[in-house]
Amino acid sequence: MADLFAITLVVLYFVVSAALGIYSRKWIKTSEHFYGANKLFGWIIIGIAASAAAVSGWTFIGGPGLLYMLGGGSMWMYFAVALCYPIAWWVLGKRIRLFVEVRPVATLPDIAAARYKSNAVRVLLAVGILLGVFAYLATQVLAGGFVLSGLLGISLETAIIITFGVIIFYTVIGGMAASIITDFFQGLVMLFVIILTVILVLMMTGGVGPMLLTIAEKDPSFIDPLGKASWILVLSWAFGLGISVGAQPHTVTKFLAMRDYKDLRPSLIVAVLGYMAGAIVWFFIGYGATWLVATGQSAPPTRPDEATIILLKHLPVWSYALLYAGALAAIMSTSSAFISLGVAALVRDIPKGFGKELGHREQILYGRIATIIVTVAALIFGYYGGELVALIGALGMTYFGAAIFPSLTIGLNWKRATREAAIVSLLLAHILNIGFLIWTKVLGGKLPFGVQTYVVSLGVAIIAMIIVSFLTKSAAEDDIDPDVKIVMET
Amino acid sequence: MVEERYWENGPYVLLAIATLATLAAFLTNNWWVCGILVGLDIALIYTIVATNPKKRGVGVLVSLLAFVSWSIFWVLTTYYWAMFKGTIPSFMIAGMHPGFFVQFPVAFITYFLISPLLYALLFSKIFSDEDWNEFHRKIADIKEEEMGG
């Protein structure tokens, strides 16, 4: 059973998260507040919330595990993503923030529908977001459960119910507004934990140099920039994940929530620093665990994912609980952002796409009910789905990239982009992502040289968007609504 | 006029061509060329900023800096990787393999200076008060026209 410090920490953490959720209720005046938190927050909250939503449990658990398995090459995944993260601000931030001034938009499908004057685009994009959200959420279920059960010594099932019960509680109350304000708090917790981790690992290993040298004496390739990976694999991450990260809905919807357009400026620096901090914890947990195995202080983990647990066992007892809290914060912040996005797609975007528009009060009421349904469904699937969860989970991030980058990152900037092109690129994103998933995971197919399938999905969707735009005309140039055109020209 | 059309459409045409070339490099295992092309793809996304005539200078600057810095770091990373492949490097930088040092801290700091910091420093050129006021003025004109119509 856990010690008093761990219990106190968890209770405090959950109480503050829930209290922030209750507090956020006062901000919810319209459905746009519930689904988009429109114009509610300043740059510090947006910056930290954006990075907290993007830094998931993977950063604390999966990433260090990958580093233990592949060495320095694993860092390419984080490195490329961090480099491309600012693209969202440079290319999309202004457009999305200006949209809030002219239309009652609260979601990305709202914006896409206004840009292309098309409900087909709205539905295709909403379905893409919903599938990506569900896939990602399901993978967070067991991660959240393992972290809390490890921290408190309770059963996995109880831990899952408590973790996601708290998330449901605050998200039902405040929707996206609650998600952002709790993400902010959870982001602060993560930052504290990251700094603490770096200090502890440096003290344990004697510094970066001695740590890496000890590891290199066992296997020199572990400290070089490729490690056990291949160049094609790390470049697949750079291209597929890098470009996708500039079009992640849990990041770019934060632009809707900015109170002032000037918040774009400092929020990028805050968000990027927060995001880079994730890379640092990945490095130190991953190499810290590898160093423990290399020096014989720990037996090799049975699975790479256990690298974080190996490290935790060798850190001071009091820090154990804090590190787990950091991982829990990462999981919860990402999950709540995804729940809000999925609920918006289900209750607002898809019905609107079929001509069924609900009133503000109905949207909020159904949104609250849908929050419970979506989360419980993800819990059941995440817990009982077995291998299917990992299979679907692979869709997550890159599904968003192939669906959102062509239709919105390109479409909101390029007046030549047409409705037909958006529909074709979205259809291709769906067909290729799901088709490749079945081909690789069910039929055992694979692309040559370790090329990741999402590289092809994203690349084809981008090329299709551009070529089809040159061949078609609707919702482009003079066929764009005047207010939308001004948004695109500013 | 013709030139403006090139600016409006050019980055997207180049992005499509570069993406196609990148896919070809991936699927034929031309990993070194692929590395350069990935940097080019990322830089071309930044050129989207340059499609707006008022933001052209900033867009071109950030794209060029992004591509040049990516290329330098890619060349150095792969150079040091090949030099010390399978061995402990004869020298370390800040306790790290020289290739890893270039790939990780140096590239992180360089890109941080180029992208987020440049965005903050040049924000008044990317999204000025004048842009904001003009935007609202134009929207008000449209609304007025609609009311009148």
XYZ file of C-alpha atoms in Angstrom:
639
model
C 0.000 0.000 0.000
C 1.168 3.514 -0.698
C 2.704 5.790 1.883
C 0.963 8.833 3.272
C 2.913 11.229 1.035
C 1.744 9.483 -2.152
C -1.883 9.419 -0.997
C -1.814 13.070 0.033
C -0.233 14.047 -3.269
C -2.805 12.180 -5.349
C -5.751 13.483 -3.340
C -4.447 17.048 -3.596
C -3.823 16.655 -7.299
C -7.320 15.312 -7.983
C -8.981 17.908 -5.748
C -7.262 20.799 -7.530
C -8.142 19.341 -10.968
C -11.772 18.880 -9.964
C -11.947 22.335 -8.339
C -10.643 23.952 -11.507
C -13.315 22.066 -13.452
C -16.026 23.389 -11.142
C -14.598 26.911 -11.402
C -14.618 26.732 -15.211
C -18.404 26.406 -15.157
C -18.767 30.169 -14.753
C -17.174 30.712 -18.153
C -19.663 28.573 -20.058
C -22.221 30.981 -21.547
C -22.564 29.537 -25.065
C -21.919 26.279 -26.882
C -18.824 27.934 -28.405
C -17.463 28.315 -24.880
C -18.203 24.668 -24.073
C -16.670 23.252 -27.258
C -14.004 25.816 -28.128
C -13.499 27.905 -24.952
C -13.641 30.835 -27.388
C -11.583 33.872 -26.331
C -11.428 32.817 -22.676
C -7.707 32.573 -21.901
C -4.458 34.529 -22.037
C -1.068 33.469 -23.338
C 0.391 31.767 -20.277
C -2.562 29.439 -19.874
C -2.775 28.757 -23.616
C 0.980 28.184 -23.969
C 1.267 25.773 -21.064
C -2.028 24.023 -21.853
C -0.973 23.516 -25.484
C 2.275 21.851 -24.494
C 0.612 19.833 -21.701
C -2.007 18.467 -24.091
C 0.725 17.494 -26.543
C 3.000 15.863 -23.947
C 1.239 12.591 -23.219
C 1.993 9.506 -21.149
C 4.156 8.400 -24.082
C 6.753 11.021 -23.147
C 7.148 9.580 -19.649
C 6.730 5.875 -20.399
C 6.731 4.855 -24.085
C 9.437 7.288 -25.198
C 12.045 6.326 -22.572
C 11.206 2.688 -23.359
C 11.942 3.346 -27.024
C 15.232 4.992 -26.053
C 16.136 1.928 -23.975
C 15.426 -0.233 -27.042
C 16.895 1.935 -29.857
C 19.335 4.307 -28.158
C 19.821 7.899 -29.331
C 17.945 7.314 -32.605
C 14.682 7.314 -30.646
C 15.183 11.005 -29.896
C 14.463 11.794 -33.539
C 10.817 11.203 -32.833
C 10.723 14.002 -30.308
C 13.302 16.151 -32.006
C 11.499 16.386 -35.356
C 8.185 16.966 -33.695
C 9.561 19.788 -31.559
C 11.052 21.465 -34.630
C 7.764 21.417 -36.509
C 5.555 22.327 -33.557
C 5.865 26.128 -34.220
C 4.447 25.666 -37.733
C 0.984 25.643 -36.146
C 1.542 29.218 -34.947
C 3.275 30.505 -38.067
C 0.772 29.141 -40.556
C -2.516 28.413 -38.759
C -2.626 30.524 -35.590
C -3.619 33.814 -37.156
C -6.213 32.268 -39.474
C -7.992 30.354 -36.721
C -7.933 33.295 -34.323
C -9.407 35.587 -37.002
C -12.155 33.083 -37.766
C -13.428 33.512 -34.213
C -13.998 37.198 -35.007
C -16.241 36.572 -38.000
C -18.087 33.291 -37.464
C -19.528 31.369 -34.484
C -16.915 28.628 -34.819
C -15.878 26.330 -31.985
C -14.257 23.396 -33.776
C -11.978 22.682 -36.720
C -14.849 21.131 -38.750
C -16.801 24.397 -38.183
C -13.909 26.287 -39.771
C -13.481 23.802 -42.618
C -17.225 23.956 -43.387
C -17.073 27.766 -43.549
C -13.951 27.756 -45.726
C -15.245 25.219 -48.247
C -18.994 25.888 -47.855
C -19.426 22.162 -47.517
C -21.059 19.849 -45.014
C -19.294 16.903 -46.657
C -15.935 18.420 -45.651
C -17.318 19.060 -42.157
C -18.431 15.440 -41.695
C -15.291 13.898 -43.213
C -13.058 15.996 -40.988
C -15.210 15.361 -37.895
C -15.124 11.609 -38.513
C -11.344 11.770 -38.873
C -11.021 13.653 -35.596
C -13.447 11.303 -33.824
C -11.569 8.179 -34.969
C -8.195 9.668 -34.067
C -9.497 10.789 -30.673
C -11.033 7.407 -29.845
C -7.852 5.608 -30.923
C -5.656 7.842 -28.803
C -7.955 7.825 -25.782
C -8.107 4.044 -25.672
C -4.309 3.861 -25.434
C -4.318 6.256 -22.488
C -6.697 4.082 -20.447
C -4.261 1.369 -19.424
C -1.402 3.882 -19.142
C -3.440 5.971 -16.689
C -4.462 2.861 -14.767
C -0.894 1.527 -14.491
C 0.455 4.841 -13.260
C -2.132 5.339 -10.517
C -2.094 1.700 -9.420
C 1.722 1.870 -9.259
C 1.501 5.005 -7.188
C -1.182 3.931 -4.710
C -0.809 0.165 -4.827
C -4.469 -0.307 -5.759
C -5.922 -2.584 -8.435
C -5.662 -1.594 -12.083
C -9.447 -1.459 -12.465
C -9.909 0.831 -9.461
C -7.111 3.064 -10.697
C -8.709 3.399 -14.151
C -12.102 4.234 -12.643
C -10.638 6.891 -10.324
C -8.438 8.521 -12.980
C -11.071 8.714 -15.669
C -13.836 9.422 -13.159
C -12.059 12.659 -12.242
C -11.530 13.520 -15.925
C -15.207 12.903 -16.693
C -16.182 15.037 -13.707
C -14.392 18.188 -14.776
C -14.924 17.760 -18.510
C -18.688 17.291 -18.063
C -18.819 20.542 -16.122
C -16.651 22.792 -18.224
C -16.020 21.095 -21.585
C -13.026 22.573 -23.425
C -12.703 25.414 -20.886
C -12.227 22.882 -18.067
C -9.858 20.886 -20.239
C -7.651 23.927 -20.907
C -7.531 25.223 -17.340
C -6.761 21.748 -15.935
C -4.191 21.225 -18.708
C -2.532 24.406 -17.462
C -2.359 23.085 -13.899
C -1.223 19.650 -15.056
C 1.389 21.296 -17.288
C 2.856 23.085 -14.266
C 2.991 19.782 -12.380
C 4.794 18.187 -15.346
C 7.335 20.990 -15.606
C 8.185 20.688 -11.927
C 8.545 16.924 -12.253
C 10.743 17.252 -15.359
C 13.164 19.597 -13.590
C 13.235 17.263 -10.602
C 13.909 14.233 -12.825
C 16.854 15.906 -14.541
C 18.439 16.824 -11.212
C 17.928 13.349 -9.730
C 19.293 11.510 -12.763
C 22.318 13.814 -12.954
C 23.030 13.176 -9.263
C 22.580 9.422 -9.682
C 24.782 9.029 -12.774
C 27.402 11.718 -12.108
C 26.457 13.823 -15.147
C 25.674 13.437 -18.848
C 29.263 12.608 -19.877
C 29.912 9.788 -17.370
C 26.408 8.388 -17.972
C 26.797 8.201 -21.768
C 30.382 6.970 -21.604
C 29.391 4.079 -19.331
C 26.598 3.136 -21.730
C 28.950 3.430 -24.748
C 31.446 1.038 -23.166
C 28.754 -1.657 -23.361
C 27.518 -0.661 -26.822
C 28.859 2.473 -28.591
C 25.925 2.672 -31.004
C 23.602 3.507 -28.114
C 24.913 7.045 -27.812
C 25.246 7.953 -31.485
C 22.535 9.918 -33.354
C 21.061 6.807 -34.975
C 21.354 4.102 -32.333
C 19.707 0.825 -33.310
C 17.220 2.542 -35.629
C 17.567 3.027 -39.403
C 17.821 6.374 -41.173
C 14.631 5.673 -43.079
C 12.796 5.007 -39.799
C 13.993 8.198 -38.091
C 13.245 10.243 -41.206
C 9.778 8.670 -41.314
C 9.248 10.172 -37.870
C 10.697 13.504 -38.966
C 8.416 13.728 -41.986
C 5.252 11.933 -40.816
C 5.120 12.975 -37.188
C 6.882 16.308 -37.708
C 4.473 17.669 -40.289
C 1.506 16.077 -38.510
C 2.278 17.834 -35.243
C 1.645 21.213 -36.841
C -1.929 20.078 -37.428
C -2.903 18.362 -34.177
C -6.436 19.325 -33.121
C -5.600 19.390 -29.400
C -2.969 22.051 -30.166
C -4.530 24.169 -32.895
C -7.958 24.425 -31.251
C -6.189 26.355 -28.493
C -6.067 29.300 -30.943
C -9.853 29.543 -30.642
C -9.473 30.041 -26.918
C -7.054 32.980 -27.097
C -8.487 36.116 -25.563
C -6.414 38.499 -27.665
C -4.679 38.030 -31.013
C -1.482 39.350 -29.415
C -1.454 36.233 -27.215
C -0.182 34.325 -30.246
C 3.228 35.930 -29.819
C 4.305 34.855 -26.309
C 2.225 31.681 -26.214
C 4.417 30.061 -28.894
C 7.569 30.528 -26.819
C 5.870 29.126 -23.702
C 4.419 26.172 -25.616
C 7.689 25.285 -27.348
C 9.698 25.488 -24.127
C 7.138 23.212 -22.450
C 7.253 20.812 -25.358
C 11.061 20.720 -25.403
C 11.020 19.949 -21.690
C 9.266 16.724 -22.670
C 12.273 15.793 -24.818
C 14.568 16.358 -21.870
C 12.635 14.017 -19.580
C 12.566 11.411 -22.367
C 16.379 11.667 -22.635
C 17.076 11.501 -18.908
C 14.605 8.737 -17.998
C 15.615 6.645 -21.024
C 19.388 7.003 -20.596
C 19.095 6.863 -16.798
C 17.423 3.432 -17.033
C 19.946 2.261 -19.665
C 22.807 3.375 -17.374
C 21.329 1.379 -14.464
C 21.256 -1.776 -16.604
C 24.726 -1.085 -18.067
C 26.251 -0.717 -14.584
C 24.564 -3.886 -13.364
C 22.511 -2.052 -10.760
C 19.324 -3.288 -12.370
C 18.300 -6.333 -14.353
C 17.146 -5.568 -17.920
C 13.415 -4.825 -18.090
C 11.185 -7.568 -19.441
C 9.545 -5.002 -21.748
C 11.074 -1.681 -22.920
C 8.061 0.172 -21.466
C 9.330 -0.777 -18.014
C 12.419 1.425 -18.367
C 10.693 4.187 -16.401
C 9.853 1.761 -13.575
C 13.503 0.637 -13.415
C 14.584 4.220 -12.941
C 11.904 4.953 -10.360
C 13.045 2.042 -8.201
C 16.489 3.644 -7.899
C 15.368 7.153 -7.087
C 14.622 8.415 -3.554
C 11.289 7.157 -2.242
C 9.834 10.670 -1.899
C 10.506 11.427 -5.579
C 8.732 8.257 -6.685
C 5.290 9.727 -6.056
C 6.148 13.017 -7.743
C 7.353 11.334 -10.919
C 4.231 9.202 -11.083
C 2.160 12.366 -10.568
C 3.949 13.940 -13.537
C 3.142 10.962 -15.732
C -0.461 11.007 -14.509
C -0.703 14.726 -15.330
C 0.576 14.029 -18.840
C -1.994 11.284 -19.376
C -4.912 13.235 -17.919
C -4.189 16.483 -19.773
C -4.023 14.721 -23.125
C -7.108 12.628 -22.379
C -9.327 15.545 -21.380
C -8.338 17.493 -24.511
C -9.222 14.499 -26.658
C -12.522 13.884 -24.902
C -13.572 17.496 -25.564
C -12.622 17.206 -29.241
C -14.383 13.871 -29.697
C -17.556 15.079 -28.020
C -17.597 18.201 -30.213
C -17.283 16.051 -33.334
C -20.095 13.780 -32.173
C -22.602 16.302 -30.831
C -21.890 19.451 -32.819
C -20.082 18.684 -36.077
C -21.596 15.462 -37.377
C -25.264 16.460 -36.693
C -24.584 19.887 -38.266
C -23.130 18.145 -41.275
C -26.422 16.346 -41.760
C -28.424 19.555 -41.351
C -29.415 19.006 -37.726
C -28.407 22.047 -35.711
C -29.047 22.034 -31.985
C -29.569 25.136 -29.833
C -26.870 26.328 -27.430
C -28.462 24.766 -24.339
C -29.156 21.470 -26.082
C -25.603 21.333 -27.405
C -24.182 21.793 -23.922
C -26.592 19.279 -22.356
C -25.960 16.620 -24.999
C -22.268 17.454 -24.875
C -22.202 16.635 -21.179
C -24.028 13.350 -21.732
C -21.748 12.503 -24.661
C -18.673 13.199 -22.521
C -19.702 10.360 -20.239
C -20.611 8.037 -23.130
C -17.428 8.677 -25.146
C -15.158 8.273 -22.126
C -16.872 5.119 -20.861
C -16.779 3.614 -24.371
C -13.052 4.407 -24.629
C -12.521 2.875 -21.164
C -14.292 -0.350 -22.113
C -12.444 -0.556 -25.412
C -9.121 0.400 -23.851
C -9.492 -2.199 -21.084
C -10.963 -5.108 -23.038
C -9.645 -4.318 -26.512
C -6.368 -6.208 -26.072
C -4.215 -6.124 -29.200
C -6.895 -4.191 -31.034
C -6.103 -1.153 -28.851
C -2.468 -1.045 -29.949
C -3.640 -1.629 -33.494
C -6.101 1.264 -33.483
C -3.802 3.391 -31.314
C -1.269 3.457 -34.132
C -3.769 5.563 -36.062
C -3.903 8.484 -33.587
C -1.499 11.292 -34.354
C -0.846 10.626 -38.010
C -4.548 10.323 -38.786
C -4.905 13.908 -37.639
C -1.970 14.991 -39.779
C -3.225 13.443 -43.014
C -6.745 14.782 -42.420
C -6.042 18.268 -41.060
C -2.800 19.406 -42.696
C -4.077 19.410 -46.308
C -7.608 20.599 -45.632
C -6.840 23.324 -43.084
C -3.135 24.209 -43.002
C -3.097 24.446 -46.782
C -6.780 25.289 -47.251
C -6.886 28.262 -44.891
C -3.901 29.880 -46.588
C -4.323 29.037 -50.238
C -7.268 30.626 -52.032
C -6.781 28.216 -54.937
C -7.623 25.248 -52.662
C -11.001 23.842 -53.660
C -13.827 21.952 -52.021
C -13.296 18.931 -54.266
C -9.628 18.846 -53.322
C -10.480 18.933 -49.611
C -12.977 16.088 -50.056
C -10.528 13.987 -52.094
C -7.649 14.524 -49.656
C -9.869 13.731 -46.650
C -11.225 10.590 -48.322
C -7.681 9.513 -49.149
C -6.612 10.168 -45.559
C -9.405 7.846 -44.331
C -8.893 5.155 -46.945
C -5.097 5.070 -46.696
C -4.910 5.215 -42.902
C -7.480 2.469 -42.374
C -6.327 0.499 -45.423
C -2.685 0.529 -44.310
C -3.739 -0.409 -40.788
C -5.514 -3.536 -42.053
C -2.726 -4.297 -44.519
C 0.077 -4.087 -41.970
C -1.553 -5.305 -38.762
C -4.011 -7.890 -40.076
C -2.528 -9.065 -43.371
C 1.101 -8.697 -42.273
C 2.150 -6.383 -45.113
C 4.905 -3.807 -44.818
C 6.501 -1.102 -46.911
C 10.121 -1.570 -48.038
C 13.137 -0.347 -46.012
C 11.087 0.269 -42.863
C 9.148 3.197 -44.342
C 6.224 3.940 -42.048
C 2.819 3.824 -43.733
C 1.778 7.226 -42.376
C 4.521 8.803 -44.496
C 2.656 7.651 -47.591
C -0.809 8.599 -46.223
C 0.316 12.112 -45.381
C 2.339 12.597 -48.563
C -0.459 11.385 -50.840
C -3.063 13.536 -49.045
C -0.880 16.646 -49.490
C -0.149 15.972 -53.147
C -3.830 15.202 -53.873
C -4.943 18.428 -52.187
C -2.656 20.494 -54.408
C -3.181 18.679 -57.725
C -6.984 18.418 -57.421
C -7.144 22.121 -56.519
C -5.597 22.987 -59.869
C -8.122 20.782 -61.665
C -11.302 22.029 -59.956
C -12.864 25.362 -59.020
C -15.505 25.372 -56.293
C -15.059 27.281 -53.033
C -11.829 28.789 -54.374
C -10.737 32.316 -55.333
C -13.907 34.377 -56.027
C -16.150 31.575 -54.773
C -14.937 32.044 -51.181
C -17.290 33.919 -48.834
C -16.131 37.566 -48.498
C -15.515 37.421 -44.732
C -13.578 34.166 -45.047
C -11.533 35.688 -47.840
C -10.595 38.599 -45.596
C -9.526 36.122 -42.910
C -7.298 34.413 -45.483
C -5.833 37.648 -46.859
C -4.991 39.347 -43.547
C 0.559 40.478 -61.936
C 1.943 37.234 -63.337
C 4.670 37.339 -60.750
C 2.107 37.665 -57.950
C 0.329 34.561 -59.196
C 3.606 32.663 -58.993
C 4.004 33.777 -55.403
C 0.437 32.748 -54.560
C 0.646 29.279 -56.068
C 4.370 28.597 -56.281
C 4.990 27.359 -52.718
C 2.177 24.815 -53.038
C 3.408 23.534 -56.400
C 6.915 23.219 -54.952
C 5.522 21.495 -51.859
C 3.717 18.927 -54.025
C 6.870 18.273 -56.077
C 9.097 18.079 -52.997
C 6.646 15.745 -51.244
C 6.586 13.471 -54.292
C 10.387 13.462 -54.407
C 10.495 12.713 -50.664
C 8.166 9.723 -51.075
C 10.335 8.461 -53.939
C 13.480 8.842 -51.806
C 11.814 6.969 -48.926
C 10.625 4.094 -51.082
C 13.999 3.686 -52.824
C 16.032 3.878 -49.594
C 17.928 7.008 -50.657
C 18.169 8.028 -47.042
C 20.754 10.814 -47.333
C 18.833 12.629 -50.074
C 15.649 11.915 -48.162
C 17.096 13.786 -45.166
C 17.686 16.883 -47.278
C 14.223 16.620 -48.819
C 12.499 16.360 -45.445
C 14.217 19.623 -44.484
C 13.055 21.139 -47.762
C 9.454 20.031 -47.106
C 9.477 21.671 -43.692
C 11.008 24.870 -45.119
C 8.402 24.961 -47.894
C 5.620 24.841 -45.318
C 7.080 28.017 -43.854
C 6.996 29.627 -47.308
C 3.204 29.599 -47.010
C 3.756 32.754 -44.938
C 5.413 34.365 -47.974
C 2.306 33.937 -50.158
C 0.912 37.080 -48.506
C 2.606 40.060 -50.246
C 2.864 42.003 -46.973
C 4.588 39.114 -45.177
C 6.869 38.053 -48.015
C 10.133 39.149 -46.445
C 9.442 37.345 -43.163
C 8.220 34.220 -44.948
C 11.262 33.986 -47.183
C 13.615 34.668 -44.266
C 12.200 31.966 -41.994
C 12.031 29.426 -44.847
C 15.620 30.016 -45.892
C 16.912 29.888 -42.329
C 14.924 26.709 -41.697
C 16.309 24.976 -44.779
C 19.916 26.103 -44.392
C 20.093 25.207 -40.702
C 18.404 21.812 -41.270
C 20.855 21.036 -44.085
C 23.901 21.986 -42.014
C 22.800 19.936 -39.052
C 21.869 16.956 -41.274
C 25.285 16.987 -42.982
C 27.142 17.265 -39.671
C 25.033 14.637 -37.887
C 25.510 12.035 -40.602
C 29.207 12.986 -41.010
C 30.011 12.375 -37.342
C 27.814 9.282 -37.270
C 29.773 7.758 -40.176
C 33.112 8.849 -38.695
C 32.564 7.091 -35.346
C 30.181 4.323 -36.405
C 30.423 1.365 -34.017
C 33.153 2.953 -31.872
C 33.405 5.282 -28.917
C 34.126 8.755 -30.394
C 37.660 10.079 -29.907
C 36.155 13.286 -28.582
C 32.869 14.210 -26.971
C 31.064 17.547 -26.855
C 29.339 18.364 -23.563
C 29.664 14.672 -22.763
C 27.811 13.636 -25.916
C 28.669 11.941 -29.203
C 29.429 14.835 -31.614
C 26.689 13.684 -34.009
C 24.163 13.448 -31.204
C 25.257 16.854 -29.907
C 24.544 18.396 -33.329
C 21.289 16.515 -33.780
C 19.878 17.302 -30.400
C 21.028 20.353 -28.378
C 22.473 22.374 -31.263
C 19.562 21.780 -33.631
C 17.056 22.372 -30.821
C 18.600 25.700 -29.902
C 19.061 26.769 -33.527
C 15.494 25.966 -34.441
C 14.243 27.616 -31.285
C 16.029 30.801 -32.324
C 14.771 30.567 -35.884
C 11.170 29.666 -35.366
C 9.581 30.622 -32.009
C 11.947 33.474 -31.219
C 11.822 34.919 -34.724
C 8.032 34.687 -34.570
C 8.017 36.706 -31.362
C 10.559 39.251 -32.613
C 8.873 39.768 -35.979
C 5.305 39.465 -34.760
C 4.530 43.065 -35.646
C 5.375 42.203 -39.244
C 3.422 38.931 -39.207
C 0.318 40.269 -37.492
C 0.416 44.003 -36.794
C -2.098 46.283 -35.099
C -2.636 47.774 -38.515
C -3.544 44.311 -39.888
C -5.968 43.818 -37.031
C -7.657 47.207 -37.501
C -7.830 46.829 -41.255
C -9.327 43.368 -40.842
C -12.104 44.719 -38.622
C -12.686 47.644 -40.949
C -13.138 45.318 -43.907
C -15.464 43.023 -41.975
C -17.529 46.037 -40.872
C -17.766 47.161 -44.519
C -19.064 43.758 -45.556
C -21.666 43.764 -42.804
C -22.742 47.248 -43.772
C -23.045 46.186 -47.405
C -25.126 43.160 -46.409
C -27.448 45.325 -44.297
C -27.800 47.804 -47.131
C -28.327 45.037 -49.681
